[in-house]
Each structure stands twice: as C-alpha cells, then as structure tokens.
PDB file of C-alpha atoms in Angstrom:
ATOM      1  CA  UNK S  23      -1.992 -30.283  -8.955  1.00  0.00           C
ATOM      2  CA  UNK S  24      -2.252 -28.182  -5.355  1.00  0.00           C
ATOM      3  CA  UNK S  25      -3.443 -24.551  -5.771  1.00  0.00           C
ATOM      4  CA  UNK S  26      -0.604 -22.366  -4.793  1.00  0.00           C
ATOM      5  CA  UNK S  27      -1.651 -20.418  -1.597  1.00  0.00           C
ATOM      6  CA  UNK S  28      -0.577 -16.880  -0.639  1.00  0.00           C
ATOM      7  CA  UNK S  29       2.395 -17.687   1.495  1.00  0.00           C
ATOM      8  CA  UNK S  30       4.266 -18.967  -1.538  1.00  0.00           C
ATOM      9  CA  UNK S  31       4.300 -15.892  -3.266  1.00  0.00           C
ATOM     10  CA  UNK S  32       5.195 -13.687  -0.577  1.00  0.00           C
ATOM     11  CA  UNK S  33       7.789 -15.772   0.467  1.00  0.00           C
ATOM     12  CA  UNK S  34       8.700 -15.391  -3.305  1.00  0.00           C
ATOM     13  CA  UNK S  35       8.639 -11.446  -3.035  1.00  0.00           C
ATOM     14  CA  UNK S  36      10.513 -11.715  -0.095  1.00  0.00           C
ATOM     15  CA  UNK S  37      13.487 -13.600  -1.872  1.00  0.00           C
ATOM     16  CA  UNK S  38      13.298 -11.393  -4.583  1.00  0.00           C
ATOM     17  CA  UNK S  39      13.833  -7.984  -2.198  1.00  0.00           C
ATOM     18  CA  UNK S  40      16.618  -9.719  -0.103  1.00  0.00           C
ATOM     19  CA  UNK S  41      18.346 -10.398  -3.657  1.00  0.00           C
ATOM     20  CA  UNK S  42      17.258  -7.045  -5.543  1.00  0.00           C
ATOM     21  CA  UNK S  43      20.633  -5.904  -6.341  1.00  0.00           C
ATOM     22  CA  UNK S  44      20.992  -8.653  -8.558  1.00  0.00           C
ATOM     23  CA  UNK S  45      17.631  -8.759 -10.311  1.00  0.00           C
ATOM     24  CA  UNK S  46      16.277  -5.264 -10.357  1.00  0.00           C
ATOM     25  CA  UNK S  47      18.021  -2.036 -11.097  1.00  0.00           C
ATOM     26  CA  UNK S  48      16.567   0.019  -7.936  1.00  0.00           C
ATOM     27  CA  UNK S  49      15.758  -1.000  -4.272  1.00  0.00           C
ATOM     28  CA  UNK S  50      12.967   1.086  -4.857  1.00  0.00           C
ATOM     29  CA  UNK S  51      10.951  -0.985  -7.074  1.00  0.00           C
ATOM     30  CA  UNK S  52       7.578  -1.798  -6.511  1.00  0.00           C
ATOM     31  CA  UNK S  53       5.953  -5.314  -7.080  1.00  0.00           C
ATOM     32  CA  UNK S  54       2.302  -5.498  -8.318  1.00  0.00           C
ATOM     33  CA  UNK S  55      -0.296  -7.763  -7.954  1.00  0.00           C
ATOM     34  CA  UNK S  56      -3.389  -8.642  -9.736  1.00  0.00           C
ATOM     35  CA  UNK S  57      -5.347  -5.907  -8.990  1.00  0.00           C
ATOM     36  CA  UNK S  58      -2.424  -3.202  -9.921  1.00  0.00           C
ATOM     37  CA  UNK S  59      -1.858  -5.476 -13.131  1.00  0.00           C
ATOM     38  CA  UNK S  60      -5.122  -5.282 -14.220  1.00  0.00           C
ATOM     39  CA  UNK S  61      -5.003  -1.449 -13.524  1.00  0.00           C
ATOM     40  CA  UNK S  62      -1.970  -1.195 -15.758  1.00  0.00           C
ATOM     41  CA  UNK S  63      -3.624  -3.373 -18.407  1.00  0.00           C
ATOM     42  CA  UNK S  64      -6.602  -0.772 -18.122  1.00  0.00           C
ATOM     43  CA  UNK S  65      -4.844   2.342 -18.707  1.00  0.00           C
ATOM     44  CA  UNK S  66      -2.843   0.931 -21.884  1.00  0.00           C
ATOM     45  CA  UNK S  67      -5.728  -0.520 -23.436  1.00  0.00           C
ATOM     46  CA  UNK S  68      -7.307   2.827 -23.128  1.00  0.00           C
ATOM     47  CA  UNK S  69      -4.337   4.595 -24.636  1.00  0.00           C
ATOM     48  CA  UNK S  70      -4.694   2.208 -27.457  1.00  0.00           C
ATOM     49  CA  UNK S  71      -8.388   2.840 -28.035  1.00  0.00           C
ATOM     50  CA  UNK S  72      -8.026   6.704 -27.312  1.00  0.00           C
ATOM     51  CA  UNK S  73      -5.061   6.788 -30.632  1.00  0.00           C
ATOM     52  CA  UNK S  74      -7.437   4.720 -32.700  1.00  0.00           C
ATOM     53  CA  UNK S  75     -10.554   6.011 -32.129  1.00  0.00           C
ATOM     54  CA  UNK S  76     -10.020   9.204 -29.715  1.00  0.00           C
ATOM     55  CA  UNK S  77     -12.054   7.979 -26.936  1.00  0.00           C
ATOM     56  CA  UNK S  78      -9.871   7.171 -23.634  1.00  0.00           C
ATOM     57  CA  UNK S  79     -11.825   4.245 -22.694  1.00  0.00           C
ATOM     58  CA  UNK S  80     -12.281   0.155 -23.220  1.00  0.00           C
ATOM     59  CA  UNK S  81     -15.164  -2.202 -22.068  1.00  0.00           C
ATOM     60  CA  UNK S  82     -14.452  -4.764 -19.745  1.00  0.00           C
ATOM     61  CA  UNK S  83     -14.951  -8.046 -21.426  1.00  0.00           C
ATOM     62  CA  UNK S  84     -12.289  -6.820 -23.647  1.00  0.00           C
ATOM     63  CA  UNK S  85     -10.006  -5.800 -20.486  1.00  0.00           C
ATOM     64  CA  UNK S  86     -10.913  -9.455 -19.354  1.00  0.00           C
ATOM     65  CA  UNK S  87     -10.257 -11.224 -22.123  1.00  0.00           C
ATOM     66  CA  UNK S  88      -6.941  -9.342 -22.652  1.00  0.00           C
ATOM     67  CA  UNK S  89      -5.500 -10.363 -19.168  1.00  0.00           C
ATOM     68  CA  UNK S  90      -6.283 -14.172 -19.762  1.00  0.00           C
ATOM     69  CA  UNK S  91      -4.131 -14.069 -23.028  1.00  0.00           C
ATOM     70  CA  UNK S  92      -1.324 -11.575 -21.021  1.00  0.00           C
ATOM     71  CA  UNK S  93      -1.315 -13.677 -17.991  1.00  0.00           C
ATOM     72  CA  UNK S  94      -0.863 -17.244 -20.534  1.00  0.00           C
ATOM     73  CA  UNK S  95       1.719 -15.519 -23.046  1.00  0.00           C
ATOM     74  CA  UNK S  96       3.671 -14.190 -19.962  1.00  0.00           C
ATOM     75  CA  UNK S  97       3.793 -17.503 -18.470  1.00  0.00           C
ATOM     76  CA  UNK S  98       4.445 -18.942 -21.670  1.00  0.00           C
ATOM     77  CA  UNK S  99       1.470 -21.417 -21.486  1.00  0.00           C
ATOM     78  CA  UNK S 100      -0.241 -22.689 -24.867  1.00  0.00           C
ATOM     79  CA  UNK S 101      -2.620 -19.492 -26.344  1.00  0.00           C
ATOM     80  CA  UNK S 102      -3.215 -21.359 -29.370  1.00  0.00           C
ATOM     81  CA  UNK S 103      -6.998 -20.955 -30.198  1.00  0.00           C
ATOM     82  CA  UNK S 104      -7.616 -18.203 -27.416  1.00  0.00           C
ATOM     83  CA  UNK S 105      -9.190 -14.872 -28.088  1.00  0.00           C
ATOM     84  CA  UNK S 106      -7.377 -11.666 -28.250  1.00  0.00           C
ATOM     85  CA  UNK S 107      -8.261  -8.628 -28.892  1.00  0.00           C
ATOM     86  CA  UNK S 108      -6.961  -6.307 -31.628  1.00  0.00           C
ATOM     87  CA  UNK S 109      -3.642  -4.405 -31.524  1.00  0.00           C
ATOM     88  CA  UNK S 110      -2.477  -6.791 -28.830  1.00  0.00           C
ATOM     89  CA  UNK S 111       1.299  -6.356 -29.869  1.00  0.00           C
ATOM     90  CA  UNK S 112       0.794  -2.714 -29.165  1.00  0.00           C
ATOM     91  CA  UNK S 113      -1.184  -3.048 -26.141  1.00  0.00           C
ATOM     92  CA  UNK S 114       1.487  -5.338 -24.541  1.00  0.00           C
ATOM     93  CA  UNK S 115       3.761  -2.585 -25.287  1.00  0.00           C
ATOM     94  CA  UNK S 116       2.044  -0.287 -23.825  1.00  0.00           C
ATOM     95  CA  UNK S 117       1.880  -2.180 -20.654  1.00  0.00           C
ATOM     96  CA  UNK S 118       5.363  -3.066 -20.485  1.00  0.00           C
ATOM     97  CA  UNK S 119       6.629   0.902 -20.823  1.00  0.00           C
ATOM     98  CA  UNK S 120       4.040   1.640 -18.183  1.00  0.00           C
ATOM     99  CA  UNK S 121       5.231  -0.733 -15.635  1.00  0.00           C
ATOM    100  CA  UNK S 122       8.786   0.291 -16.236  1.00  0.00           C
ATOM    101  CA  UNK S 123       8.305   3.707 -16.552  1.00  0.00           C
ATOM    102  CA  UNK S 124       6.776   3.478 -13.636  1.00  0.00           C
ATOM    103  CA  UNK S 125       9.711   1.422 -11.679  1.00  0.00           C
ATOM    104  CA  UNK S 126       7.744  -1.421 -11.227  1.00  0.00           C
ATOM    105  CA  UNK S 127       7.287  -5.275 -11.909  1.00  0.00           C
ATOM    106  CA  UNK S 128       4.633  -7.485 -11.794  1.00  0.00           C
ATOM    107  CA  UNK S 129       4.393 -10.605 -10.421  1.00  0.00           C
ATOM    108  CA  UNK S 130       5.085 -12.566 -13.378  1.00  0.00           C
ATOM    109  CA  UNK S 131       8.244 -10.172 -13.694  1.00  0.00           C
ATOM    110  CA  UNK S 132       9.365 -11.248 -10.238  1.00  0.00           C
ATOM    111  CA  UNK S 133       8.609 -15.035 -10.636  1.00  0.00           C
ATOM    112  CA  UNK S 134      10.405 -15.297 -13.914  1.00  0.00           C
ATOM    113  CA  UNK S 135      13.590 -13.018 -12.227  1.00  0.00           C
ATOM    114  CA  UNK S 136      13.259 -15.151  -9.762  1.00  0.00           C
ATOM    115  CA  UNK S 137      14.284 -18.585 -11.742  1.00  0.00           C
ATOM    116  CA  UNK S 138      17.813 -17.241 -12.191  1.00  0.00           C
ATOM    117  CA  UNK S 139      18.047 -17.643  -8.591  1.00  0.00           C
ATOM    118  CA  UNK S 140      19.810 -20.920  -7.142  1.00  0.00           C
ATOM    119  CA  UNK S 141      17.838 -23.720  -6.423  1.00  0.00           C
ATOM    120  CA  UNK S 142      16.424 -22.801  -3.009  1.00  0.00           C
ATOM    121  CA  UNK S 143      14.232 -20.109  -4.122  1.00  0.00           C
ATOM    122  CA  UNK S 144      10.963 -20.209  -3.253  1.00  0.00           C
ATOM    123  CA  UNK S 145       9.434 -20.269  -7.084  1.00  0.00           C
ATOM    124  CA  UNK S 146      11.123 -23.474  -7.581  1.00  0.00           C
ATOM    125  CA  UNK S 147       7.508 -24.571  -5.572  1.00  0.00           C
ATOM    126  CA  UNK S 148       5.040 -22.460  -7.833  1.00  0.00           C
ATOM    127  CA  UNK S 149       4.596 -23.675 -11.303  1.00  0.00           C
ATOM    128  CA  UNK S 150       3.214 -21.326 -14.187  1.00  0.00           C
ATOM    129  CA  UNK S 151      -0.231 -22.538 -14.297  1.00  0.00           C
ATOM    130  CA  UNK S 152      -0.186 -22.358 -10.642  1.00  0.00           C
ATOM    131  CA  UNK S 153       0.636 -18.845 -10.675  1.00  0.00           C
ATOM    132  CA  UNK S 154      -1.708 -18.142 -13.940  1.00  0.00           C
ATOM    133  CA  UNK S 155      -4.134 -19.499 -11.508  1.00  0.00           C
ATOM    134  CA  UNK S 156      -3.137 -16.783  -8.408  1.00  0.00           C
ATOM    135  CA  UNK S 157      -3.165 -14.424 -10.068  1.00  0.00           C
ATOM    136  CA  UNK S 158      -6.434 -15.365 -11.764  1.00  0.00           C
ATOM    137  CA  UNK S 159      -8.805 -15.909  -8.197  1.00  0.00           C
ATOM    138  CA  UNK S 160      -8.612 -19.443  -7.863  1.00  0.00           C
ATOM    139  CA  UNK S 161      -5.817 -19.451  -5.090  1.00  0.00           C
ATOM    140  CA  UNK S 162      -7.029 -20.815  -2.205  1.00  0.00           C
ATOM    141  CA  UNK S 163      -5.615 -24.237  -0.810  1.00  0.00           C
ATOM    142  CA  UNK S 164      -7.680 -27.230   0.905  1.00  0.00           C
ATOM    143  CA  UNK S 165      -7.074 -25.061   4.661  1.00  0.00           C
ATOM    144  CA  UNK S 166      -8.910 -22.132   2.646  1.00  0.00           C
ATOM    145  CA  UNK S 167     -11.597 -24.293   1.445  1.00  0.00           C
ATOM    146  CA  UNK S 168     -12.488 -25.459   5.248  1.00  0.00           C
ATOM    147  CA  UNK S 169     -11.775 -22.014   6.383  1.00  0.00           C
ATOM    148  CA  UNK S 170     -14.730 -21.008   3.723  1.00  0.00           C
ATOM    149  CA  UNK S 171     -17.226 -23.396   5.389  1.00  0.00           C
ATOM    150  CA  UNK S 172     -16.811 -22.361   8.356  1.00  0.00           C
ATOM    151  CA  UNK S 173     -20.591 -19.956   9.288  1.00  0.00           C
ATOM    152  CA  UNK S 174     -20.067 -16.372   9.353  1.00  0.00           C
ATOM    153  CA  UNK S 175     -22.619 -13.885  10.484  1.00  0.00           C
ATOM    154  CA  UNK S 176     -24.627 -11.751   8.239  1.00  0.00           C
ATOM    155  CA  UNK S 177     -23.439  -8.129   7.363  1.00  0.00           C
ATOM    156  CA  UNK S 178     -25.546  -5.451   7.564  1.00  0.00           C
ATOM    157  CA  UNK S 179     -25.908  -3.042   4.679  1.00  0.00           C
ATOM    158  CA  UNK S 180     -24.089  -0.079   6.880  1.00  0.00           C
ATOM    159  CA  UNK S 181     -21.438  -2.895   7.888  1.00  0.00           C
ATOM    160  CA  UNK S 182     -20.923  -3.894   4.249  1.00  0.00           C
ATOM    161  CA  UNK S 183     -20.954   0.190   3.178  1.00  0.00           C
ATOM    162  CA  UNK S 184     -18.417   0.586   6.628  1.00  0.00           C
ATOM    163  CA  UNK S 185     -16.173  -2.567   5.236  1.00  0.00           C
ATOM    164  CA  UNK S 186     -16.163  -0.991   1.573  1.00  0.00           C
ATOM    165  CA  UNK S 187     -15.025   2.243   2.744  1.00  0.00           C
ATOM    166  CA  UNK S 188     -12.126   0.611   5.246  1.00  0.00           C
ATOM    167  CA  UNK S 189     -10.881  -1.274   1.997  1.00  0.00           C
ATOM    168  CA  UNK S 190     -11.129   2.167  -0.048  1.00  0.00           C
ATOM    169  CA  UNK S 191      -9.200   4.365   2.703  1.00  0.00           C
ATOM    170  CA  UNK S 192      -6.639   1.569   2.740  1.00  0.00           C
ATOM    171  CA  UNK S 193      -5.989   1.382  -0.724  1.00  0.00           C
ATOM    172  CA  UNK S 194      -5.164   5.519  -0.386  1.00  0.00           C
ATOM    173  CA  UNK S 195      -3.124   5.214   2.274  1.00  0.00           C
ATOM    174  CA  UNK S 196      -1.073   2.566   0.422  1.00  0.00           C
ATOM    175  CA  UNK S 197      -1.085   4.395  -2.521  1.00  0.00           C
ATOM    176  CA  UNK S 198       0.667   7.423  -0.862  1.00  0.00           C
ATOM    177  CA  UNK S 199       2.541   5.205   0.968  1.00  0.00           C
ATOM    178  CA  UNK S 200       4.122   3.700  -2.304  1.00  0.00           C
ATOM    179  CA  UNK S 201       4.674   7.484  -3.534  1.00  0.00           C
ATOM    180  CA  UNK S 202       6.714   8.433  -0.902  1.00  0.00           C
ATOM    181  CA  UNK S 203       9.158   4.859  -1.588  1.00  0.00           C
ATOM    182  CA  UNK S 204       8.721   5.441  -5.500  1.00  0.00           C
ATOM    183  CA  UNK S 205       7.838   9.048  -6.525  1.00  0.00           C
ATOM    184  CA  UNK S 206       7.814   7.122 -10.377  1.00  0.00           C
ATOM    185  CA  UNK S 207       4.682   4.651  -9.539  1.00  0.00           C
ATOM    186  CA  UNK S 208       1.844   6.490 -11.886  1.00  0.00           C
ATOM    187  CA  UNK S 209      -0.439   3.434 -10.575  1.00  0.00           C
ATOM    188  CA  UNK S 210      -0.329   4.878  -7.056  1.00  0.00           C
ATOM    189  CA  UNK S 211      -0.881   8.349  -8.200  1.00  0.00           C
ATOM    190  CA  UNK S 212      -3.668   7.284 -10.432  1.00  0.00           C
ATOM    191  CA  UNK S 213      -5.281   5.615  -7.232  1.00  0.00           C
ATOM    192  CA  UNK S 214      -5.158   9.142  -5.822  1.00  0.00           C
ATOM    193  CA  UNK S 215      -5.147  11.920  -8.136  1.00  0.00           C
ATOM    194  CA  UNK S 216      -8.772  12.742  -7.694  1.00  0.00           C
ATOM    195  CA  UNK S 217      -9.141  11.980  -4.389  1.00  0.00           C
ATOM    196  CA  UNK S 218      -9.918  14.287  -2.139  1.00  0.00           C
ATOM    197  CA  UNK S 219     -11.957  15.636  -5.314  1.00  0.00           C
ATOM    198  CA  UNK S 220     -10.174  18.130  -7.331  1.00  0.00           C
ATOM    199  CA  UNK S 221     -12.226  18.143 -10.608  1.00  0.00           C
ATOM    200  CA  UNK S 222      -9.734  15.934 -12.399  1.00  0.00           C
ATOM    201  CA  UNK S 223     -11.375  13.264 -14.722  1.00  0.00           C
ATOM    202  CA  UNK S 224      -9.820  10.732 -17.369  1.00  0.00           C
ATOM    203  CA  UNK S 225      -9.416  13.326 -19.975  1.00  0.00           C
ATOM    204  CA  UNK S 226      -7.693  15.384 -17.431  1.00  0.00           C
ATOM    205  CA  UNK S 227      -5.809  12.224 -16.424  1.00  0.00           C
ATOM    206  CA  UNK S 228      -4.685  11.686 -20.104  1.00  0.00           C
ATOM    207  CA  UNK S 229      -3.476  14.616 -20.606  1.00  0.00           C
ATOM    208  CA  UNK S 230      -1.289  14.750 -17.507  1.00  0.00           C
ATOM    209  CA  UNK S 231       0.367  11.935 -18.564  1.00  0.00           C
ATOM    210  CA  UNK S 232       1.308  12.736 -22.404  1.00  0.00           C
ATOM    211  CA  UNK S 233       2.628  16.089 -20.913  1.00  0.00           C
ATOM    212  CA  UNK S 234       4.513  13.509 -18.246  1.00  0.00           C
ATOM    213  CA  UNK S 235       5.856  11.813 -21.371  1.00  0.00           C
ATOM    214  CA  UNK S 236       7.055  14.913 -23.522  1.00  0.00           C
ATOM    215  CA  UNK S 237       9.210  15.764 -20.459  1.00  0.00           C
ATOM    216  CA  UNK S 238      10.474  12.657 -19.824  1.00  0.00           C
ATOM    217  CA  UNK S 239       8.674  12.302 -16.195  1.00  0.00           C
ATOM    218  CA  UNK S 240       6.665  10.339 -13.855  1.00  0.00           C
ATOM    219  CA  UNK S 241       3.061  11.969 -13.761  1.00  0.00           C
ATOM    220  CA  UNK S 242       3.877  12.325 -10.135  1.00  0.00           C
ATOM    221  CA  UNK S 243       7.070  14.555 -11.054  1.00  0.00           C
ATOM    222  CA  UNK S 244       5.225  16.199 -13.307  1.00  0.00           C
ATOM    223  CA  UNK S 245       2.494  17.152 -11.377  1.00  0.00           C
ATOM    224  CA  UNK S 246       5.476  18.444  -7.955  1.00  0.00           C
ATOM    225  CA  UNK S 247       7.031  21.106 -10.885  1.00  0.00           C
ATOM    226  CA  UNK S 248       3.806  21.968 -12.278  1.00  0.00           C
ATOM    227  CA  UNK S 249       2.639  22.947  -8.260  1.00  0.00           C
ATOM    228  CA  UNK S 250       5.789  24.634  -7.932  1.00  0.00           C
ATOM    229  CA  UNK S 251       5.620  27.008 -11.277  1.00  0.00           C
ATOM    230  CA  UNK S 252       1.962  27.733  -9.724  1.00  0.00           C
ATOM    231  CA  UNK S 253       3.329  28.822  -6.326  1.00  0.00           C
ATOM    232  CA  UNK S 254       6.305  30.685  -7.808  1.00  0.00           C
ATOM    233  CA  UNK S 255       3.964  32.534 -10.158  1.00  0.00           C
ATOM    234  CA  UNK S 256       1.472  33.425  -6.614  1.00  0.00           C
ATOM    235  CA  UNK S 257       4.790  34.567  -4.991  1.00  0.00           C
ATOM    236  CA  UNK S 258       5.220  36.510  -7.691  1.00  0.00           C
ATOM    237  CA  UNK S 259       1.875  38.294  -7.921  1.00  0.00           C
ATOM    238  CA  UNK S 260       1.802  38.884  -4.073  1.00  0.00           C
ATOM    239  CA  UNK S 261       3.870  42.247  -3.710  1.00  0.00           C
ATOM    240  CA  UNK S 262       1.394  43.838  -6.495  1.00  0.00           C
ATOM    241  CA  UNK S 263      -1.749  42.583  -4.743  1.00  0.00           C
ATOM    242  CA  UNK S 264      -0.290  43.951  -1.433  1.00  0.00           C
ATOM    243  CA  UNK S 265       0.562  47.090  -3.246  1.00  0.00           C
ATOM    244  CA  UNK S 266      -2.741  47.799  -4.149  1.00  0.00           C
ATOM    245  CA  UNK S 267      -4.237  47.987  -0.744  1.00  0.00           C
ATOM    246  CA  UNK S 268      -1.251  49.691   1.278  1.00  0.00           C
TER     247      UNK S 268
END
C-alpha cells in the first residue's frame, strides 16, 4: 500500500474549508493535527486522573498507548487484543467535549466529514490505515525517502538551540494567530497562557478551566472578563489613591 504523503491531506483540508457550510457549523473552525490531537488527548487524560486520584497529571506511555487505540477506534480499524488504558469511555469523552468546546475538529473529524462529499473529494485517495499511519509518523512517500538520503551538514549545538527556539516562537505566533480566528480554541491558549511567564502552572491551568466550564466559556473568554473585572475594579480605586496625595 503507498504511504499517504502530506499533499493529500491538505488538499483534503482544503476541500473541507471550500465546503464548510455543509459539514461544519462555523467558518471559524479550526482543524488539528497530530501534535494538537495529542495535546487534547493530554489534557483529558489528566482531567481523568486529576477526578480519580486528584493529581492533574498522566505518564506518557499511557498518553501513547491511548492515542494508538483513539487513532484505530476512530478509524474504525480492528482494536481487538490492543491495550487500553482504564476509563477509556470517559477519557474519549473528555476529548470529544474538548475539541468541540473548543470549535475544533481533528483530522479524523475532517476525513470522515469528508466521505459525505461526492466522489471527487480528495479522501476518496487516503484510506484509514493510511491516515492511522499520518497521523502516526510514518508519512513519508518514496520522493521523501530519497529526499532523506540526500547528505546534510552537521548542526551545531547553538544552531540546533537557534532551530528549537524558531520552531517554539512559531508555534506562539500560530497559537495567537488561531485566537484571534477562534477566541473558543483552549489548545491555542494553552500553548500560550504562560508564556511570556506569568506564574501560571497546571494547577493554575485547571482551575481556569473548571471556572471556564461553570460559566459556560472558552478559557480564553474567561480569562478577557476576568481582565476586565480587574481593570474596572483599578478604575475604581484610582480617584481614592489620587485623593490621598492631592
């Protein structure tokens, strides 16, 4: 069977956005990949562990294992004598309010959309393994393979430090990016809530988000009328201050 290469599945996304009106409920949706997926798998698996055991956290052979059973049961590809961790029903849950709390689908959502499509859409090409296997690592097609062989020259520690911190200030960038399209995408927000460093950690994290879900709110909402009570209340406190030195 060919690996699927990357061209497929954006030409996938891209025949899912120019037909959004009739598979999605908002323009404004965004599309994750693997690496937001996994993020989203993450965070619910650590919701899980934090309501049975009260620790906001999960190891990541568990996170690992978790995503090869999600990616084969979302595909619906034989699971039959594969691991899975405990509460899985409840952990899948978990990652399906997420994403569409958070206005967003992942790329097995947009595949599987994409098959009520007519015949020249462009997952008619990718198969689910093929995708299982995308979205797993092992996408690259025979032109990747030579492109591999090809030498390359040696980094340098302080190039592979200067490449690392390129990637990192891209992946912020993007992330605000994708607030300002969908103020709802607590993926983006969670790329960037601590970053420049304001003394948030998980536990601080957590908590933003069940107060997010007692109102009914993105965390990024959440967060906007929280800054604005703060600022009303220093408006507030202003005339008193000045008062005292007049």
């Amino acid at each position: 069977m060919a690996v699927l290469n990357q061209k497929s599945v954006l030409d996938m996304i891209k025949e899912f956005r120019r037909n959004w009106h009739t598979l999605c409920n908002s323009e404004r949706t965004t599309v994750c990949g693997a690496d937001s997926m996994l993020l989203a798998l993450q965070l619910s698996m650590a919701e899980n562990n934090k309501q049975h055991s009260g620790e906001f956290t999960v190891s990541l052979s568990d996170v690992l294992l978790t995503w090869k059973y999600l990616l084969h049961e979302k595909l619906n590809l034989p699971v039959e004598n594969m691991e899975v961790v405990d509460h899985y029903e409840k952990i899948r849950k978990s990652y399906d309010d997420f994403l569409k709390n958070s206005n967003m689908l992942d790329l097995i959502d947009v595949y599987q959309k994409c098959r009520v499509l007519t015949s020249n859409c462009e997952n008619d090409k990718i198969s689910p393994s093929q995708l299982r296997d995308f979205l797993s690592g092992r996408q690259y097609t025979v032109d990747d393979e030579i492109d591999l062989c090809l030498p390359t020259s040696p980094m340098s520690e302080h190039q592979q430090d200067t490449e690392k911190v390129r990637t990192l200030a891209k992946k912020i960038i993007f992330s605000y990016l994708n607030l300002l399209v969908n103020s709802k995408n607590d993926l983006a927000l969670a790329h960037i809530l601590n970053i420049p460093d304001r003394g948030l950690g998980r536990e601080a994290f957590t908590d933003l988000k069940h107060a997010a879900r007692e109102k009914h709110m993105s965390l990024f909402l959440h967060c906007r009328g929280s800054d604005t009570v703060r600022d009303k209340d220093s408006a507030d406190e202003r005339p008193e201050q000045q008062g005292c030195f007049l």
